[in-house]
Amino acid sequence: MVICPECESSVALAEAPKVSEIVECGGCSVELEVLTVDPVQVVLAPEVEEDWGE
């Protein structure tokens, strides 16, 4: 378990999370990205931006 940086609720993870895996907080529904696995650290996942063909 880790703590959501947005709402500070506990977030359950898979048994063996992977670096760059995206998980969703059950409390606030924000997407979190796994930074490290030992110890497990998460940050807010970057927003996907449209490039509109540029």
mmCIF file of N, CA, C and O in Angstrom:
data_model
loop_
_atom_site.group_PDB
_atom_site.id
_atom_site.type_symbol
_atom_site.label_atom_id
_atom_site.label_comp_id
_atom_site.label_asym_id
_atom_site.label_seq_id
_atom_site.Cartn_x
_atom_site.Cartn_y
_atom_site.Cartn_z
ATOM 1 N N MET A 1 0.835 -1.187 0.000
ATOM 2 C CA MET A 1 0.000 0.000 0.000
ATOM 3 C C MET A 1 0.876 1.245 0.000
ATOM 4 O O MET A 1 1.940 1.265 0.601
ATOM 5 N N VAL A 2 0.407 2.261 -0.685
ATOM 6 C CA VAL A 2 1.065 3.568 -0.701
ATOM 7 C C VAL A 2 0.008 4.626 -0.414
ATOM 8 O O VAL A 2 -1.180 4.356 -0.452
ATOM 9 N N ILE A 3 0.459 5.841 -0.167
ATOM 10 C CA ILE A 3 -0.449 6.952 0.110
ATOM 11 C C ILE A 3 -0.563 7.821 -1.140
ATOM 12 O O ILE A 3 0.440 8.200 -1.746
ATOM 13 N N CYS A 4 -1.784 8.154 -1.511
ATOM 14 C CA CYS A 4 -2.037 9.020 -2.666
ATOM 15 C C CYS A 4 -1.537 10.427 -2.350
ATOM 16 O O CYS A 4 -1.914 11.005 -1.335
ATOM 17 N N PRO A 5 -0.705 11.013 -3.235
ATOM 18 C CA PRO A 5 -0.212 12.376 -2.994
ATOM 19 C C PRO A 5 -1.298 13.443 -3.167
ATOM 20 O O PRO A 5 -1.142 14.559 -2.701
ATOM 21 N N GLU A 6 -2.410 13.087 -3.783
ATOM 22 C CA GLU A 6 -3.493 14.045 -4.026
ATOM 23 C C GLU A 6 -4.462 14.125 -2.848
ATOM 24 O O GLU A 6 -4.761 15.197 -2.352
ATOM 25 N N CYS A 7 -4.957 12.961 -2.384
ATOM 26 C CA CYS A 7 -5.986 12.963 -1.339
ATOM 27 C C CYS A 7 -5.546 12.288 -0.037
ATOM 28 O O CYS A 7 -6.304 12.242 0.916
ATOM 29 N N GLU A 8 -4.356 11.725 -0.039
ATOM 30 C CA GLU A 8 -3.751 11.074 1.127
ATOM 31 C C GLU A 8 -4.479 9.823 1.606
ATOM 32 O O GLU A 8 -4.338 9.421 2.748
ATOM 33 N N SER A 9 -5.249 9.176 0.727
ATOM 34 C CA SER A 9 -5.860 7.901 1.106
ATOM 35 C C SER A 9 -4.919 6.766 0.693
ATOM 36 O O SER A 9 -4.012 6.951 -0.120
ATOM 37 N N SER A 10 -5.132 5.586 1.257
ATOM 38 C CA SER A 10 -4.299 4.426 0.941
ATOM 39 C C SER A 10 -4.680 3.871 -0.424
ATOM 40 O O SER A 10 -5.863 3.778 -0.758
ATOM 41 N N VAL A 11 -3.678 3.498 -1.199
ATOM 42 C CA VAL A 11 -3.900 2.943 -2.531
ATOM 43 C C VAL A 11 -3.334 1.523 -2.543
ATOM 44 O O VAL A 11 -2.156 1.312 -2.250
ATOM 45 N N ALA A 12 -4.170 0.551 -2.856
ATOM 46 C CA ALA A 12 -3.737 -0.841 -2.943
ATOM 47 C C ALA A 12 -3.062 -1.066 -4.295
ATOM 48 O O ALA A 12 -3.546 -0.602 -5.325
ATOM 49 N N LEU A 13 -1.934 -1.772 -4.267
ATOM 50 C CA LEU A 13 -1.200 -2.069 -5.491
ATOM 51 C C LEU A 13 -1.186 -3.567 -5.739
ATOM 52 O O LEU A 13 -1.456 -4.363 -4.841
ATOM 53 N N ALA A 14 -0.822 -3.951 -6.963
ATOM 54 C CA ALA A 14 -0.654 -5.362 -7.291
ATOM 55 C C ALA A 14 0.470 -5.931 -6.429
ATOM 56 O O ALA A 14 1.255 -5.181 -5.840
ATOM 57 N N GLU A 15 0.568 -7.232 -6.348
ATOM 58 C CA GLU A 15 1.590 -7.876 -5.530
ATOM 59 C C GLU A 15 2.994 -7.397 -5.882
ATOM 60 O O GLU A 15 3.805 -7.171 -5.007
ATOM 61 N N ALA A 16 3.277 -7.250 -7.153
ATOM 62 C CA ALA A 16 4.600 -6.814 -7.597
ATOM 63 C C ALA A 16 4.433 -5.683 -8.615
ATOM 64 O O ALA A 16 4.447 -5.908 -9.819
ATOM 65 N N PRO A 17 4.253 -4.448 -8.132
ATOM 66 C CA PRO A 17 4.092 -3.340 -9.090
ATOM 67 C C PRO A 17 5.361 -3.144 -9.910
ATOM 68 O O PRO A 17 6.461 -3.497 -9.466
ATOM 69 N N LYS A 18 5.199 -2.598 -11.100
ATOM 70 C CA LYS A 18 6.335 -2.358 -11.991
ATOM 71 C C LYS A 18 6.560 -0.864 -12.138
ATOM 72 O O LYS A 18 5.610 -0.078 -12.091
ATOM 73 N N VAL A 19 7.816 -0.468 -12.344
ATOM 74 C CA VAL A 19 8.140 0.933 -12.577
ATOM 75 C C VAL A 19 7.389 1.401 -13.815
ATOM 76 O O VAL A 19 7.290 0.678 -14.811
ATOM 77 N N SER A 20 6.837 2.593 -13.769
ATOM 78 C CA SER A 20 6.051 3.234 -14.844
ATOM 79 C C SER A 20 4.626 2.693 -14.948
ATOM 80 O O SER A 20 3.879 3.125 -15.816
ATOM 81 N N GLU A 21 4.245 1.753 -14.097
ATOM 82 C CA GLU A 21 2.868 1.249 -14.092
ATOM 83 C C GLU A 21 1.937 2.374 -13.626
ATOM 84 O O GLU A 21 2.273 3.156 -12.753
ATOM 85 N N ILE A 22 0.765 2.453 -14.225
ATOM 86 C CA ILE A 22 -0.231 3.451 -13.855
ATOM 87 C C ILE A 22 -1.299 2.755 -13.018
ATOM 88 O O ILE A 22 -1.840 1.728 -13.412
ATOM 89 N N VAL A 23 -1.568 3.335 -11.840
ATOM 90 C CA VAL A 23 -2.611 2.821 -10.957
ATOM 91 C C VAL A 23 -3.581 3.957 -10.656
ATOM 92 O O VAL A 23 -3.240 5.126 -10.791
ATOM 93 N N GLU A 24 -4.798 3.601 -10.284
ATOM 94 C CA GLU A 24 -5.810 4.615 -9.985
ATOM 95 C C GLU A 24 -6.115 4.626 -8.498
ATOM 96 O O GLU A 24 -6.265 3.575 -7.882
ATOM 97 N N CYS A 25 -6.198 5.814 -7.942
ATOM 98 C CA CYS A 25 -6.555 5.968 -6.535
ATOM 99 C C CYS A 25 -8.045 5.714 -6.385
ATOM 100 O O CYS A 25 -8.859 6.293 -7.107
ATOM 101 N N GLY A 26 -8.418 4.856 -5.434
ATOM 102 C CA GLY A 26 -9.831 4.565 -5.184
ATOM 103 C C GLY A 26 -10.553 5.721 -4.519
ATOM 104 O O GLY A 26 -11.761 5.841 -4.622
ATOM 105 N N GLY A 27 -9.811 6.597 -3.844
ATOM 106 C CA GLY A 27 -10.420 7.713 -3.133
ATOM 107 C C GLY A 27 -10.794 8.884 -4.020
ATOM 108 O O GLY A 27 -11.887 9.425 -3.928
ATOM 109 N N CYS A 28 -9.860 9.286 -4.905
ATOM 110 C CA CYS A 28 -10.111 10.487 -5.720
ATOM 111 C C CYS A 28 -10.057 10.225 -7.225
ATOM 112 O O CYS A 28 -10.211 11.141 -8.024
ATOM 113 N N SER A 29 -9.802 8.984 -7.632
ATOM 114 C CA SER A 29 -9.775 8.552 -9.035
ATOM 115 C C SER A 29 -8.657 9.169 -9.865
ATOM 116 O O SER A 29 -8.695 9.119 -11.087
ATOM 117 N N VAL A 30 -7.655 9.758 -9.220
ATOM 118 C CA VAL A 30 -6.533 10.307 -9.961
ATOM 119 C C VAL A 30 -5.608 9.157 -10.370
ATOM 120 O O VAL A 30 -5.541 8.124 -9.707
ATOM 121 N N GLU A 31 -4.936 9.299 -11.526
ATOM 122 C CA GLU A 31 -3.996 8.281 -11.979
ATOM 123 C C GLU A 31 -2.623 8.553 -11.383
ATOM 124 O O GLU A 31 -2.152 9.699 -11.377
ATOM 125 N N LEU A 32 -1.986 7.493 -10.892
ATOM 126 C CA LEU A 32 -0.671 7.594 -10.276
ATOM 127 C C LEU A 32 0.316 6.711 -11.027
ATOM 128 O O LEU A 32 -0.046 5.634 -11.499
ATOM 129 N N GLU A 33 1.548 7.181 -11.141
ATOM 130 C CA GLU A 33 2.593 6.420 -11.813
ATOM 131 C C GLU A 33 3.581 5.913 -10.769
ATOM 132 O O GLU A 33 4.021 6.654 -9.898
ATOM 133 N N VAL A 34 3.939 4.626 -10.863
ATOM 134 C CA VAL A 34 4.908 4.032 -9.948
ATOM 135 C C VAL A 34 6.304 4.486 -10.366
ATOM 136 O O VAL A 34 6.733 4.255 -11.495
ATOM 137 N N LEU A 35 7.015 5.166 -9.447
ATOM 138 C CA LEU A 35 8.373 5.644 -9.713
ATOM 139 C C LEU A 35 9.419 4.605 -9.353
ATOM 140 O O LEU A 35 10.355 4.364 -10.116
ATOM 141 N N THR A 36 9.309 4.050 -8.158
ATOM 142 C CA THR A 36 10.253 3.038 -7.690
ATOM 143 C C THR A 36 9.472 1.919 -7.020
ATOM 144 O O THR A 36 8.359 2.122 -6.561
ATOM 145 N N VAL A 37 10.107 0.738 -6.962
ATOM 146 C CA VAL A 37 9.422 -0.407 -6.356
ATOM 147 C C VAL A 37 10.048 -0.838 -5.032
ATOM 148 O O VAL A 37 9.473 -1.644 -4.315
ATOM 149 N N ASP A 38 11.209 -0.331 -4.667
ATOM 150 C CA ASP A 38 11.834 -0.700 -3.395
ATOM 151 C C ASP A 38 12.527 0.496 -2.790
ATOM 152 O O ASP A 38 13.710 0.700 -3.054
ATOM 153 N N PRO A 39 11.866 1.318 -2.028
ATOM 154 C CA PRO A 39 10.467 1.227 -1.600
ATOM 155 C C PRO A 39 9.526 1.736 -2.694
ATOM 156 O O PRO A 39 9.954 2.477 -3.582
ATOM 157 N N VAL A 40 8.272 1.355 -2.617
ATOM 158 C CA VAL A 40 7.286 1.787 -3.613
ATOM 159 C C VAL A 40 6.990 3.268 -3.420
ATOM 160 O O VAL A 40 6.651 3.699 -2.324
ATOM 161 N N GLN A 41 7.160 4.036 -4.497
ATOM 162 C CA GLN A 41 6.829 5.460 -4.495
ATOM 163 C C GLN A 41 5.989 5.750 -5.727
ATOM 164 O O GLN A 41 6.255 5.224 -6.801
ATOM 165 N N VAL A 42 4.974 6.603 -5.550
ATOM 166 C CA VAL A 42 4.117 6.993 -6.669
ATOM 167 C C VAL A 42 4.030 8.511 -6.757
ATOM 168 O O VAL A 42 4.225 9.210 -5.771
ATOM 169 N N VAL A 43 3.766 9.003 -7.965
ATOM 170 C CA VAL A 43 3.540 10.425 -8.217
ATOM 171 C C VAL A 43 2.334 10.541 -9.129
ATOM 172 O O VAL A 43 1.899 9.561 -9.731
ATOM 173 N N LEU A 44 1.792 11.744 -9.243
ATOM 174 C CA LEU A 44 0.683 11.961 -10.174
ATOM 175 C C LEU A 44 1.156 11.647 -11.584
ATOM 176 O O LEU A 44 2.233 12.099 -11.995
ATOM 177 N N ALA A 45 0.383 10.877 -12.305
ATOM 178 C CA ALA A 45 0.741 10.516 -13.677
ATOM 179 C C ALA A 45 0.604 11.744 -14.570
ATOM 180 O O ALA A 45 -0.311 12.555 -14.383
ATOM 181 N N PRO A 46 1.535 11.892 -15.528
ATOM 182 C CA PRO A 46 1.430 13.039 -16.440
ATOM 183 C C PRO A 46 0.180 12.955 -17.309
ATOM 184 O O PRO A 46 -0.266 11.856 -17.654
ATOM 185 N N GLU A 47 -0.381 14.099 -17.605
ATOM 186 C CA GLU A 47 -1.550 14.171 -18.489
ATOM 187 C C GLU A 47 -1.106 13.818 -19.914
ATOM 188 O O GLU A 47 -0.042 14.241 -20.359
ATOM 189 N N VAL A 48 -1.936 13.085 -20.632
ATOM 190 C CA VAL A 48 -1.671 12.786 -22.026
ATOM 191 C C VAL A 48 -2.130 13.978 -22.836
ATOM 192 O O VAL A 48 -3.286 14.399 -22.731
ATOM 193 N N GLU A 49 -1.222 14.542 -23.630
ATOM 194 C CA GLU A 49 -1.548 15.726 -24.397
ATOM 195 C C GLU A 49 -1.698 15.390 -25.870
ATOM 196 O O GLU A 49 -0.989 14.560 -26.405
ATOM 197 N N GLU A 50 -2.641 16.035 -26.529
ATOM 198 C CA GLU A 50 -2.821 15.892 -27.973
ATOM 199 C C GLU A 50 -1.759 16.703 -28.679
ATOM 200 O O GLU A 50 -1.437 17.818 -28.281
ATOM 201 N N ASP A 51 -1.195 16.155 -29.746
ATOM 202 C CA ASP A 51 -0.214 16.927 -30.513
ATOM 203 C C ASP A 51 -0.827 17.479 -31.805
ATOM 204 O O ASP A 51 -0.223 18.259 -32.491
ATOM 205 N N TRP A 52 -2.044 17.045 -32.132
ATOM 206 C CA TRP A 52 -2.762 17.516 -33.307
ATOM 207 C C TRP A 52 -1.926 17.467 -34.568
ATOM 208 O O TRP A 52 -1.979 18.339 -35.418
ATOM 209 N N GLY A 53 -1.082 16.413 -34.672
ATOM 210 C CA GLY A 53 -0.303 16.218 -35.892
ATOM 211 C C GLY A 53 0.891 17.117 -36.025
ATOM 212 O O GLY A 53 1.513 17.175 -37.074
ATOM 213 N N GLU A 54 1.241 17.837 -34.980
ATOM 214 C CA GLU A 54 2.384 18.742 -35.069
ATOM 215 C C GLU A 54 3.668 18.029 -34.782
ATOM 216 O O GLU A 54 3.783 17.159 -34.028
#
